[in-house]
GROMACS .gro file of C-alpha atoms in nm:
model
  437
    1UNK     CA    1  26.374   3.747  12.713
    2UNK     CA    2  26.056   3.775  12.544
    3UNK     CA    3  26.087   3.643  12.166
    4UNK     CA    4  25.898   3.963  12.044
    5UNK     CA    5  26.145   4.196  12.199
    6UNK     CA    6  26.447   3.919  12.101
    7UNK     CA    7  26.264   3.948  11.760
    8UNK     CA    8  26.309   4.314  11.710
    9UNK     CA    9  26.651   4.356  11.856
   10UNK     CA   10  26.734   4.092  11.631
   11UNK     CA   11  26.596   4.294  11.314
   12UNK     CA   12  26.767   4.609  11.438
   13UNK     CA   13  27.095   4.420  11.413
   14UNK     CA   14  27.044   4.275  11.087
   15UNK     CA   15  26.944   4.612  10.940
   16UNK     CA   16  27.293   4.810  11.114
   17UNK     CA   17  27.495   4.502  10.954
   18UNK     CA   18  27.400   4.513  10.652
   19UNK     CA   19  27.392   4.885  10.631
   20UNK     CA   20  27.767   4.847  10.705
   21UNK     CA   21  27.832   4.767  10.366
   22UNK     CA   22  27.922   4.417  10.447
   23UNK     CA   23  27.802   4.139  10.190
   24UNK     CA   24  27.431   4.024  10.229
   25UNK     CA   25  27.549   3.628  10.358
   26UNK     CA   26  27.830   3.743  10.580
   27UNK     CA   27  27.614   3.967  10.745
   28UNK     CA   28  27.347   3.684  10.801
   29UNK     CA   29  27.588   3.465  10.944
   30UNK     CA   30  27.759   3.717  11.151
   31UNK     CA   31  27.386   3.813  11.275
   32UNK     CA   32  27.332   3.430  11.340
   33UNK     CA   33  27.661   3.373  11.545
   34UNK     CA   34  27.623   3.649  11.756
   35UNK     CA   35  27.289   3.577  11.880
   36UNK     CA   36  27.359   3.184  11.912
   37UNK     CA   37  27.630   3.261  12.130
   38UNK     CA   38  27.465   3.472  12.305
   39UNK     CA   39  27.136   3.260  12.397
   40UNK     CA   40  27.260   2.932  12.322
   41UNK     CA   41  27.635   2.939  12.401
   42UNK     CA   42  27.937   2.850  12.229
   43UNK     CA   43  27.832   2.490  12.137
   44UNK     CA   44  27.559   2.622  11.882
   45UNK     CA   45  27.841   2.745  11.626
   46UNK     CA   46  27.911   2.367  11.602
   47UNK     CA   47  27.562   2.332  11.402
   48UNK     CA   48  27.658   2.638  11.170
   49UNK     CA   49  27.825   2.458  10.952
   50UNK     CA   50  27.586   2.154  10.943
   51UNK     CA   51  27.334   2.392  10.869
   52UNK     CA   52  27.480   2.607  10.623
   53UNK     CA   53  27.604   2.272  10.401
   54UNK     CA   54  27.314   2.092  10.428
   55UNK     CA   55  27.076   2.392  10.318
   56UNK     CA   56  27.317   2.359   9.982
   57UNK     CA   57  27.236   2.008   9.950
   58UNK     CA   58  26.955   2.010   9.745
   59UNK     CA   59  26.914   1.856   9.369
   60UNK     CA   60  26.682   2.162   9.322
   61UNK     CA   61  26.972   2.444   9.327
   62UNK     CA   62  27.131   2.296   9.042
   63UNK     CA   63  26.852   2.489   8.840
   64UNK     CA   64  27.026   2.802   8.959
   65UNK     CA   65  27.335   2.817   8.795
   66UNK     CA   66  27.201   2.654   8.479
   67UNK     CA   67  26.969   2.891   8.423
   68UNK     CA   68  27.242   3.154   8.462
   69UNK     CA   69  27.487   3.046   8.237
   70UNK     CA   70  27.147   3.031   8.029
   71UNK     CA   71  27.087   3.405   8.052
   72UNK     CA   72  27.471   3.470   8.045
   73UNK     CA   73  27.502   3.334   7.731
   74UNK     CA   74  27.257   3.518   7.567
   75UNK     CA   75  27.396   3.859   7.747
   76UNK     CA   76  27.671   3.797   7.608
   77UNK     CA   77  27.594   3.830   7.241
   78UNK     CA   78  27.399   4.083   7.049
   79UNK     CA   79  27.061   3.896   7.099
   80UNK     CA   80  26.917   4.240   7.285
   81UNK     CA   81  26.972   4.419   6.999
   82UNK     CA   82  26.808   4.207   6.749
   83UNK     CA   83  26.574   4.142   6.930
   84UNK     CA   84  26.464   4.495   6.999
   85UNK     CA   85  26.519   4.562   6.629
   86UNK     CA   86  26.315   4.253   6.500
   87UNK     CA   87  26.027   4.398   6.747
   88UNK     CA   88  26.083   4.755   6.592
   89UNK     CA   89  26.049   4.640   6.275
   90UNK     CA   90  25.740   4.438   6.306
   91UNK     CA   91  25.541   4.677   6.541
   92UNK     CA   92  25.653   5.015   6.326
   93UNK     CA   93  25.313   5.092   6.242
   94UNK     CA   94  25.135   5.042   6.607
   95UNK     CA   95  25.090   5.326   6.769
   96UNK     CA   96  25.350   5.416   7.018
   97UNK     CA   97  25.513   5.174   6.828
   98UNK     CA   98  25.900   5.223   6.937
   99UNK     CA   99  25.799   5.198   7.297
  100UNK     CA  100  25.589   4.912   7.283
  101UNK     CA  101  25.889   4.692   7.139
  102UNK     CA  102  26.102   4.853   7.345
  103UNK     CA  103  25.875   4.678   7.610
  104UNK     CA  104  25.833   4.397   7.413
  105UNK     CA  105  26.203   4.333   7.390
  106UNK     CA  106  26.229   4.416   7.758
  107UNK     CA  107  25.964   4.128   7.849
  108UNK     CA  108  26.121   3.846   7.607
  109UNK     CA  109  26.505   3.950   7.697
  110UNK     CA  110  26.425   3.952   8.075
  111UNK     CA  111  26.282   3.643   8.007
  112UNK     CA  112  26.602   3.441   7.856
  113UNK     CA  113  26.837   3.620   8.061
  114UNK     CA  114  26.627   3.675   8.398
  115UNK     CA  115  26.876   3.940   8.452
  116UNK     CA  116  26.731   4.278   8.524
  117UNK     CA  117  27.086   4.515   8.484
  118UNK     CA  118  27.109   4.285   8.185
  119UNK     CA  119  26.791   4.348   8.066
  120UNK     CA  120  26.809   4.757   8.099
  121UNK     CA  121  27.169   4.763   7.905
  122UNK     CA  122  27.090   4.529   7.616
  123UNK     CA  123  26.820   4.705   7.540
  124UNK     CA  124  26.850   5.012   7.630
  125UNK     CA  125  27.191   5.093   7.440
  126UNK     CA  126  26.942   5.101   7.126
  127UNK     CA  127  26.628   5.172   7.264
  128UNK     CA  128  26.693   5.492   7.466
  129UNK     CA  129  26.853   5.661   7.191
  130UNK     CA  130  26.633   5.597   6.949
  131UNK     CA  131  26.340   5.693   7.082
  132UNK     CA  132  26.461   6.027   7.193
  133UNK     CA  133  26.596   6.044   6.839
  134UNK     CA  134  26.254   5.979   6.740
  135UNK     CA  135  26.103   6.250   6.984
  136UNK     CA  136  25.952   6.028   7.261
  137UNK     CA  137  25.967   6.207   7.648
  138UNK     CA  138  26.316   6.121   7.815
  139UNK     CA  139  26.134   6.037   8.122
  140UNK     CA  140  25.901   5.771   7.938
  141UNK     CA  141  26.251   5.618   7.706
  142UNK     CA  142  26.405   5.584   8.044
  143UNK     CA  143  26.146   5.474   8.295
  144UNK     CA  144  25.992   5.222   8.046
  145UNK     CA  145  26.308   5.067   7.965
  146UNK     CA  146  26.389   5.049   8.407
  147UNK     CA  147  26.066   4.906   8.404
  148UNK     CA  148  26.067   4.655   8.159
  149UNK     CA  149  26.420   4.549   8.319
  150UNK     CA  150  26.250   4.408   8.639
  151UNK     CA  151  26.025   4.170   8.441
  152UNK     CA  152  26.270   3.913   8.425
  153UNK     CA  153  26.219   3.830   8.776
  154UNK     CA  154  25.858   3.734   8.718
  155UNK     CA  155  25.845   3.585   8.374
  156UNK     CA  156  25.987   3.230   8.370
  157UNK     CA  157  26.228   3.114   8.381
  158UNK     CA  158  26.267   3.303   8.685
  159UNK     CA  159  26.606   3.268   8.965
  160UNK     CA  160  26.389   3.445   9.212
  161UNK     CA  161  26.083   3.210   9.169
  162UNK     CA  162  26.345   2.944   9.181
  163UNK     CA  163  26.463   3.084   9.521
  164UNK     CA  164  26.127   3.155   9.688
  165UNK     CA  165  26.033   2.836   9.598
  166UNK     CA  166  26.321   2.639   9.756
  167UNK     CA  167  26.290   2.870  10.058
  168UNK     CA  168  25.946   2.781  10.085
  169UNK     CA  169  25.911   2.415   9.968
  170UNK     CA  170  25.708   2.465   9.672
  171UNK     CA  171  25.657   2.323   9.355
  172UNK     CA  172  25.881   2.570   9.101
  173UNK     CA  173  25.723   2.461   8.854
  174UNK     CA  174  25.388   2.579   8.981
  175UNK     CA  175  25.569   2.918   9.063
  176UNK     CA  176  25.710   2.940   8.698
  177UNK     CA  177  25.342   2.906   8.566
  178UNK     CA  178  25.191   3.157   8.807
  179UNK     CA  179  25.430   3.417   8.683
  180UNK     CA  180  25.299   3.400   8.294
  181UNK     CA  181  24.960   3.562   8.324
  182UNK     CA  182  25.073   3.852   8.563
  183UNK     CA  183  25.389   3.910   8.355
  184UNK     CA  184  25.167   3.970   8.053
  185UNK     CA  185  24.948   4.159   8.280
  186UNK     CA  186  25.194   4.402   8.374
  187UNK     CA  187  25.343   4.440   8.038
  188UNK     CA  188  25.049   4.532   7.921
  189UNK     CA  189  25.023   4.783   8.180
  190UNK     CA  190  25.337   4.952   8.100
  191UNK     CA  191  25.302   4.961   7.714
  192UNK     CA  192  24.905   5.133   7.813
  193UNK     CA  193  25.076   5.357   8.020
  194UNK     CA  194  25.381   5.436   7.745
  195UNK     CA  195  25.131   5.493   7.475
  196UNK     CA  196  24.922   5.726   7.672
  197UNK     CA  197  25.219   5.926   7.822
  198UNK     CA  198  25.378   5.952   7.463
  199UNK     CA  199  25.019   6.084   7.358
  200UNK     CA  200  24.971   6.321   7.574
  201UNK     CA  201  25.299   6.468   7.598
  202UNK     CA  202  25.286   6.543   7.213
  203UNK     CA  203  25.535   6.321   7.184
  204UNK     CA  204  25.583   6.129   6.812
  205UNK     CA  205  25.362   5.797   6.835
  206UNK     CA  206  25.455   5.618   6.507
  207UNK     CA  207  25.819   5.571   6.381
  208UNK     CA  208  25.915   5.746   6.087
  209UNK     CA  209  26.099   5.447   5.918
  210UNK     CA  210  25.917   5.236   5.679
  211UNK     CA  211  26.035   4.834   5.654
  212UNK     CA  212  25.964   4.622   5.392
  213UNK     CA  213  25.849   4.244   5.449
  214UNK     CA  214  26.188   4.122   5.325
  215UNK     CA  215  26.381   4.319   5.643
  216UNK     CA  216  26.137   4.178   5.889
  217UNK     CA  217  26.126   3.870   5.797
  218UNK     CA  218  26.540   3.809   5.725
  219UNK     CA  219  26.570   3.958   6.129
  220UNK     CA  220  26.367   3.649   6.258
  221UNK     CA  221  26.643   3.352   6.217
  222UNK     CA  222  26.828   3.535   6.431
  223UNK     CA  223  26.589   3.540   6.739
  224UNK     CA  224  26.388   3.265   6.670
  225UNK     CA  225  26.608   3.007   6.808
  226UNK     CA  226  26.661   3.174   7.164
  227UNK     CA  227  26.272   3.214   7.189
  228UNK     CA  228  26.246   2.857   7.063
  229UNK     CA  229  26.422   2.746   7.336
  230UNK     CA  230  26.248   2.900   7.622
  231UNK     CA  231  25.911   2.751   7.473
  232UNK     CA  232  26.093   2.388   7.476
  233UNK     CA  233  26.219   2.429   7.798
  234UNK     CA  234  25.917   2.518   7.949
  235UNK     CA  235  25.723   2.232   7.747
  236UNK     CA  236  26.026   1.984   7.893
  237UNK     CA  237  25.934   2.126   8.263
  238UNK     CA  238  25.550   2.109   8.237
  239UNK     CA  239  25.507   1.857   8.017
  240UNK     CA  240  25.655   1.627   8.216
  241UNK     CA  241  25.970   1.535   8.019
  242UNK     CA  242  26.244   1.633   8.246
  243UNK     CA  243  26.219   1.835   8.624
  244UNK     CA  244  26.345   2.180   8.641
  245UNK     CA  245  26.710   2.089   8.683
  246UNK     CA  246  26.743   1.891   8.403
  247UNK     CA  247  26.598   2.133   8.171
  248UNK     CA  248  26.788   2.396   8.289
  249UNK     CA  249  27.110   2.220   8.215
  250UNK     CA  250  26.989   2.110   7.871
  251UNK     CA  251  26.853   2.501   7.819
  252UNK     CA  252  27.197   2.622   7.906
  253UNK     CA  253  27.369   2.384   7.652
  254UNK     CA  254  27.180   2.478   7.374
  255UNK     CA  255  27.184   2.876   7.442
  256UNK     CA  256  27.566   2.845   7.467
  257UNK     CA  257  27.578   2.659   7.071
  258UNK     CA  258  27.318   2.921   6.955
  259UNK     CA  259  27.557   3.197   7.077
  260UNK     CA  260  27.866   3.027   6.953
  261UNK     CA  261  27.675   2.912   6.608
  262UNK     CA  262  27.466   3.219   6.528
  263UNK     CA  263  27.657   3.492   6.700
  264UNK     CA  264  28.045   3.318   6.667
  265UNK     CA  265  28.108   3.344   7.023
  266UNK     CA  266  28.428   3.094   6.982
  267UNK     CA  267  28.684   3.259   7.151
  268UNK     CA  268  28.804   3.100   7.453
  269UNK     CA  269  28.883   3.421   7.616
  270UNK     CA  270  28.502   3.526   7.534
  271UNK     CA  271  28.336   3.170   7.628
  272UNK     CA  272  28.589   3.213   7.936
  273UNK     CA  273  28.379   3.560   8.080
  274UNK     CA  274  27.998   3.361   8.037
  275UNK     CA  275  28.160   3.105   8.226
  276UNK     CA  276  28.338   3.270   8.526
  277UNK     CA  277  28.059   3.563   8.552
  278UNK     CA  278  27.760   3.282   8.598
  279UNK     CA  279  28.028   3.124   8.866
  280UNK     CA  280  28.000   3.465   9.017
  281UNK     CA  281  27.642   3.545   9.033
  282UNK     CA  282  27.564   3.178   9.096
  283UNK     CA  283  27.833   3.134   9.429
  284UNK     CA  284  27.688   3.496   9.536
  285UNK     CA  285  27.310   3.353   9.543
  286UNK     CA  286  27.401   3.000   9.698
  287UNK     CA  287  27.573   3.169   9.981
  288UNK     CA  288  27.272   3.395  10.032
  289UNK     CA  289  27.040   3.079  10.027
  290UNK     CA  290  27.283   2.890  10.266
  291UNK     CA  291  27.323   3.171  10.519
  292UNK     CA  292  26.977   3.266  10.519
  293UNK     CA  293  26.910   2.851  10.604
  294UNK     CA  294  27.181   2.905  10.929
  295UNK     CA  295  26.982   3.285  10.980
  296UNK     CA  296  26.604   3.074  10.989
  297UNK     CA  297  26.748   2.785  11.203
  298UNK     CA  298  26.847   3.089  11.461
  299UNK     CA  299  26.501   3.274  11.428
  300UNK     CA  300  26.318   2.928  11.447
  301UNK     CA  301  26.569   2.801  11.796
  302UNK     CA  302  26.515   3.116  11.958
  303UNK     CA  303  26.129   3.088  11.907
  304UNK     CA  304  26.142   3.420  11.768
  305UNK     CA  305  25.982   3.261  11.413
  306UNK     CA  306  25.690   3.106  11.604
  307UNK     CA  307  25.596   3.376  11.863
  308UNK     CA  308  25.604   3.645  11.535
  309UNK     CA  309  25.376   3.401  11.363
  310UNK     CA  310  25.118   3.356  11.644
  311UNK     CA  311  25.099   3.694  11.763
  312UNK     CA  312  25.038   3.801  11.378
  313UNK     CA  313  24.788   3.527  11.366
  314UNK     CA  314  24.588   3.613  11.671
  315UNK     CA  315  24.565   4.000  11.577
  316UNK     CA  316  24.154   4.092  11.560
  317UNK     CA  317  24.238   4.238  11.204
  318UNK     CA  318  24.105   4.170  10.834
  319UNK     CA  319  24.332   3.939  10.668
  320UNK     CA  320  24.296   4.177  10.385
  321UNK     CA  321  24.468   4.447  10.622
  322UNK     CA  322  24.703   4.205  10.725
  323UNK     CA  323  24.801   4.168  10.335
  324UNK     CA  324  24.809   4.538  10.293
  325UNK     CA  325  25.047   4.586  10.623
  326UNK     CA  326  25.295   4.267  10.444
  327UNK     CA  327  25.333   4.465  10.111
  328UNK     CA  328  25.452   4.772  10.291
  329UNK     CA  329  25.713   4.588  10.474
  330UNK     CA  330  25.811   4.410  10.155
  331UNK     CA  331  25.831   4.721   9.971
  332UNK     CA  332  26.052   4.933  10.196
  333UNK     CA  333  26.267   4.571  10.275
  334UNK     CA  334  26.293   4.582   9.875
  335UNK     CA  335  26.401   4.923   9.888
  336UNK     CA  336  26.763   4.838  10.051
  337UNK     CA  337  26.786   4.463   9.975
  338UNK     CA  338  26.841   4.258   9.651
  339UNK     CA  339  26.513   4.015   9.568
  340UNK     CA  340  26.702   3.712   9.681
  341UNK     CA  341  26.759   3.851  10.025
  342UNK     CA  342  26.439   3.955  10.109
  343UNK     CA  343  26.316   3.639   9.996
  344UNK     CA  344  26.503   3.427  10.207
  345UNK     CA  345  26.543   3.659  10.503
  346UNK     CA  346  26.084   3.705  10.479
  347UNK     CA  347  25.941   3.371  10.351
  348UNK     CA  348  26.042   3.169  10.697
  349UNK     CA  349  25.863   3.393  10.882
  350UNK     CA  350  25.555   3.480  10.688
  351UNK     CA  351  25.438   3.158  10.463
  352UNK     CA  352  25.313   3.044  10.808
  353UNK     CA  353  25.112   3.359  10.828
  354UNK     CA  354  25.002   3.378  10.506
  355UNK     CA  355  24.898   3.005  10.550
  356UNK     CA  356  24.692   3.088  10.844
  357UNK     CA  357  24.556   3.349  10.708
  358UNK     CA  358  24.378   3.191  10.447
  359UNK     CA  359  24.600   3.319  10.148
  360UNK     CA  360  24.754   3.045   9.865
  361UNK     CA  361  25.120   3.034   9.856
  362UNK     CA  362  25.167   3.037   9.516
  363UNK     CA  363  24.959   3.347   9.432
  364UNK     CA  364  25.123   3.448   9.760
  365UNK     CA  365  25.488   3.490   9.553
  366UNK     CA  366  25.329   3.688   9.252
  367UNK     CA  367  25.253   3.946   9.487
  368UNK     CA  368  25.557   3.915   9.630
  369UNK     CA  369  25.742   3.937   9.327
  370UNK     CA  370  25.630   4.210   9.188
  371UNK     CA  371  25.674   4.412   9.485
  372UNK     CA  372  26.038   4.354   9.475
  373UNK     CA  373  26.030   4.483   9.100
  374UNK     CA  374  25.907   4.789   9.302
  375UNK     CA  375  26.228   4.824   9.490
  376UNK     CA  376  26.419   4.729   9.181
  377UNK     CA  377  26.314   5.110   9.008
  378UNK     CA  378  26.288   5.315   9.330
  379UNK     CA  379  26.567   5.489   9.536
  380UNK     CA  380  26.786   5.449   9.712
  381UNK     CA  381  26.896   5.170   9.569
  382UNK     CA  382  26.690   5.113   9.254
  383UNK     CA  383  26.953   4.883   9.087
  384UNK     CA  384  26.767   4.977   8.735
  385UNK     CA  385  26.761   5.357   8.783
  386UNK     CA  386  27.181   5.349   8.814
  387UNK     CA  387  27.211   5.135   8.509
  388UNK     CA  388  26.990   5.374   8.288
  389UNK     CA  389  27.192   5.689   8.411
  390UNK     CA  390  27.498   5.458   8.306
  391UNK     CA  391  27.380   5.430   7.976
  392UNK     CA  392  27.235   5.767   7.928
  393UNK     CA  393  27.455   6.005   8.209
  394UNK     CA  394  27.282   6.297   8.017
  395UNK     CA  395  26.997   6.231   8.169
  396UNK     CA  396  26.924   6.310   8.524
  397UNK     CA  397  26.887   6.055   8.788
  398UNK     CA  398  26.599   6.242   8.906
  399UNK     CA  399  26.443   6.255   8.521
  400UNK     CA  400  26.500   5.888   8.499
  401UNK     CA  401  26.304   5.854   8.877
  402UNK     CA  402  26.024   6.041   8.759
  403UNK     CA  403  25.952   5.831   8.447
  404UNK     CA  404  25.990   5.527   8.627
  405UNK     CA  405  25.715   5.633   8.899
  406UNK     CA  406  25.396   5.547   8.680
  407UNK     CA  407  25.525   5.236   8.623
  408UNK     CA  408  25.538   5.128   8.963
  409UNK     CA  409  25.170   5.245   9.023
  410UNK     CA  410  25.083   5.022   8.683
  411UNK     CA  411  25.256   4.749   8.955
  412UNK     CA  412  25.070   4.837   9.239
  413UNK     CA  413  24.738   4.835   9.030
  414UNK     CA  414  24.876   4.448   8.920
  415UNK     CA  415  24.853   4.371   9.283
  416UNK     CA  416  24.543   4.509   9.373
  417UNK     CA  417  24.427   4.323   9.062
  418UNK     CA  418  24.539   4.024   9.201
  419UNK     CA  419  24.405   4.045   9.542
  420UNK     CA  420  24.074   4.128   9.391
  421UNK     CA  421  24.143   3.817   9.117
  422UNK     CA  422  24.387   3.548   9.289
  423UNK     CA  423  24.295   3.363   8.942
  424UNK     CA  424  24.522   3.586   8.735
  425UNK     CA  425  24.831   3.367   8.950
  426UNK     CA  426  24.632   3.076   9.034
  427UNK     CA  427  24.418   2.927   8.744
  428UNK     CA  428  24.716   2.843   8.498
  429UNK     CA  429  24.928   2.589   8.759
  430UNK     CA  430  24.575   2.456   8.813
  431UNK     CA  431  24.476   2.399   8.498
  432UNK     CA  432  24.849   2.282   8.378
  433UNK     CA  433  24.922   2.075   8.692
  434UNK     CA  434  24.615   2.027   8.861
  435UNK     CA  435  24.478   2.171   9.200
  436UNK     CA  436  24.760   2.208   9.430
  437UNK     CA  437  24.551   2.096   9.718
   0.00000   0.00000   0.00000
């Protein structure tokens, strides 16, 4: 059979499995086995296993779980909710002040927890109702918080960085770095967008609540030390004390005694939950990563990788075109599927194109990123949009969709940004670690 055609049955089958409802990895491997059998015969399933093991053995992954027990640690406390109020205080006479910590907290929480559900509950249990206490639009206290939730994915440390780069074989540490500049970027997006939104709604733009020195500056010991350790963990990776592993492991220590010192999280019972929900979320994303290896090994035996990648490559088009037809397909794939999956089901079969194409890898999973932030705030699944109609059920899903909407065009003018200035994800690795090539 021609691999093209193989190709696109096999896509059509992935898609009806794991519209089944059947977990992401179990329908990868069921996807995998099927069409082994089917073109290889019953002696490929003997490699499965091989496959599937060995794509776990990897010093690399330990990173994962370390820097979930990291963010679980902090979830676990009320570190959201100083943290939002610390901001609140400080940036009370800004304009649009409520929103832009709101932001603000969204952008630093995301970034110790690298949890996006996280991210939207911590802070928006206080930030939503405050800010429609304060008179701020419903749609713009619910879509900036949704949108503010997905930075965590970007900002480093970030799991899905982590992933993309162990999928792909690069440096994470590079990754981590390219992620700073276009997180700021978009957060600085949002909060433009919030302030003028509030503005021209009629909305209230400065809070009414006036704080003395003395209650913003006795907030700060209690999110200083969190925020003090994602600066020395990211000195550790880049300045070239420890790899990303190791600092990962001695990140997670130290946010587990900040949470049991500052925030008395002693209980076993309580210590108990960080531990077994990290075990979770970490087991769910290292079966993902190993079934996606056993999913690639099919795609690459049947020469259904390769033939995608050459008849992509020898297309007449502008690689520019060729960019614009890969976001759409990662935006509607990040529609349906979590980050992790798209990741590892897209980067076999595209770094090779994007290689060829003359595009840089790195910048390569910036854009990539923030498209699946996209899919994070936009039906039908829109994992953010459920968790803010959780918090606030008053609210409509469909008022909470149409706040979020601007923000995703503030994302889609980040990209186009970044295809017109690759620099914005490139010049900071460079300049940290040196040119890549």
């Amino acid at each position: 059979m021609d691999p093209l055609l193989l190709g696109t049955i096999v896509a059509l089958a992935t898609i009806v499995i794991l519209f089944s409802g059947i977990s992401v990895a179990m329908g990868l491997l069921l996807v995998s086995a099927v069409f082994l059998v089917i073109f290889d015969g019953l002696r490929s399933l003997e490699l499965m296993p091989e496959i599937f093991f060995g794509k776990l053995d990897s010093f690399a992954l330990l990173s994962i779980p370390m820097f979930i027990i990291m963010g679980a640690s902090i979830a676990s406390t009320r570190a959201g909710a100083d943290l939002y109020e610390a901001l609140e205080r400080w940036l009370t006479r800004v304009p649009g002040g409520l929103v832009v910590s709101n932001l603000g907290a969204c952008a630093l929480f995301s970034a110790m927890s690298g949890s996006s559900p996280a991210t939207c509950a911590a802070i928006g249990k206080m930030g939503i109702p405050e800010m429609r206490k304060r008179g701020y639009p419903e749609e713009i206290a619910t879509g900036s918080i949704a949108a503010g939730g997905t930075l965590g994915i970007l900002i480093p440390p970030s799991i899905t960085m982590i992933v993309y780069g162990i999928a792909t074989e690069t440096s994470i540490g590079r990754l981590f770095l390219a992620g700073v500049i276009p997180g700021l970027l978009l957060v600085g997006l949002f909060m433009a967008w919030s302030i003028y939104a509030t503005w021209r709604s009629g909305g209230r733009s400065t809070a009414q609540i006036s704080y003395s020195w003395r209650d913003r500056v006795e907030i700060l010991p209690r999110v200083l030390p969190f925020i003090a350790i994602i600066v020395g963990v990211l000195y550790a990776m880049y300045g070239g004390v420890a790899t990303p592993s190791e600092t990962a492991a001695v990140g997670a220590l130290l946010c587990l005694i900040v949470a049991m010192v500052i925030y008395r999280l002693l209980s076993p019972k309580s210590l108990w939950a960080v531990l077994r929900d990290s075990t979770k979320e970490s087991v769910m994303i290292l079966f993902i990563i190993a079934a996606a290896g056993v999913f690639s090994y099919m795609l690459s035996s049947l020469f259904i990788t390769q033939s995608i990648a050459a008849w992509i490559s020898d297309l007449e088009v502008n690689r520019w075109v060729l960019m614009a037809a890969i976001n759409v397909f990662l935006i509607v794939a990040g529609f349906f599927l979590p980050p992790v999956a798209v990741i590892l089901m897209a980067a076999p079969i595209l770094l090779p194109v994007i290689v060829s194409a003359g595009f840089d890898p790195i910048w390569f999973a910036v854009v990539l990123t923030i498209n699946m932030e996209i899919g994070l705030i936009s039906p039908p699944v829109g994992l953010n949009l459920y968790v803010i109609n959780g918090i606030a059920p008053d609210i409509s899903l469909k008022k909470i969709l149409t706040g979020s909407l601007p923000f995703v065009l503030c994302m889609l003018v980040a990209i186009l940004l970044l295809c017109l200035f690759p620099g914005l994800a490139t010049w900071l690795p460079n300049l940290v670690m040196g040119p890549a090539y």
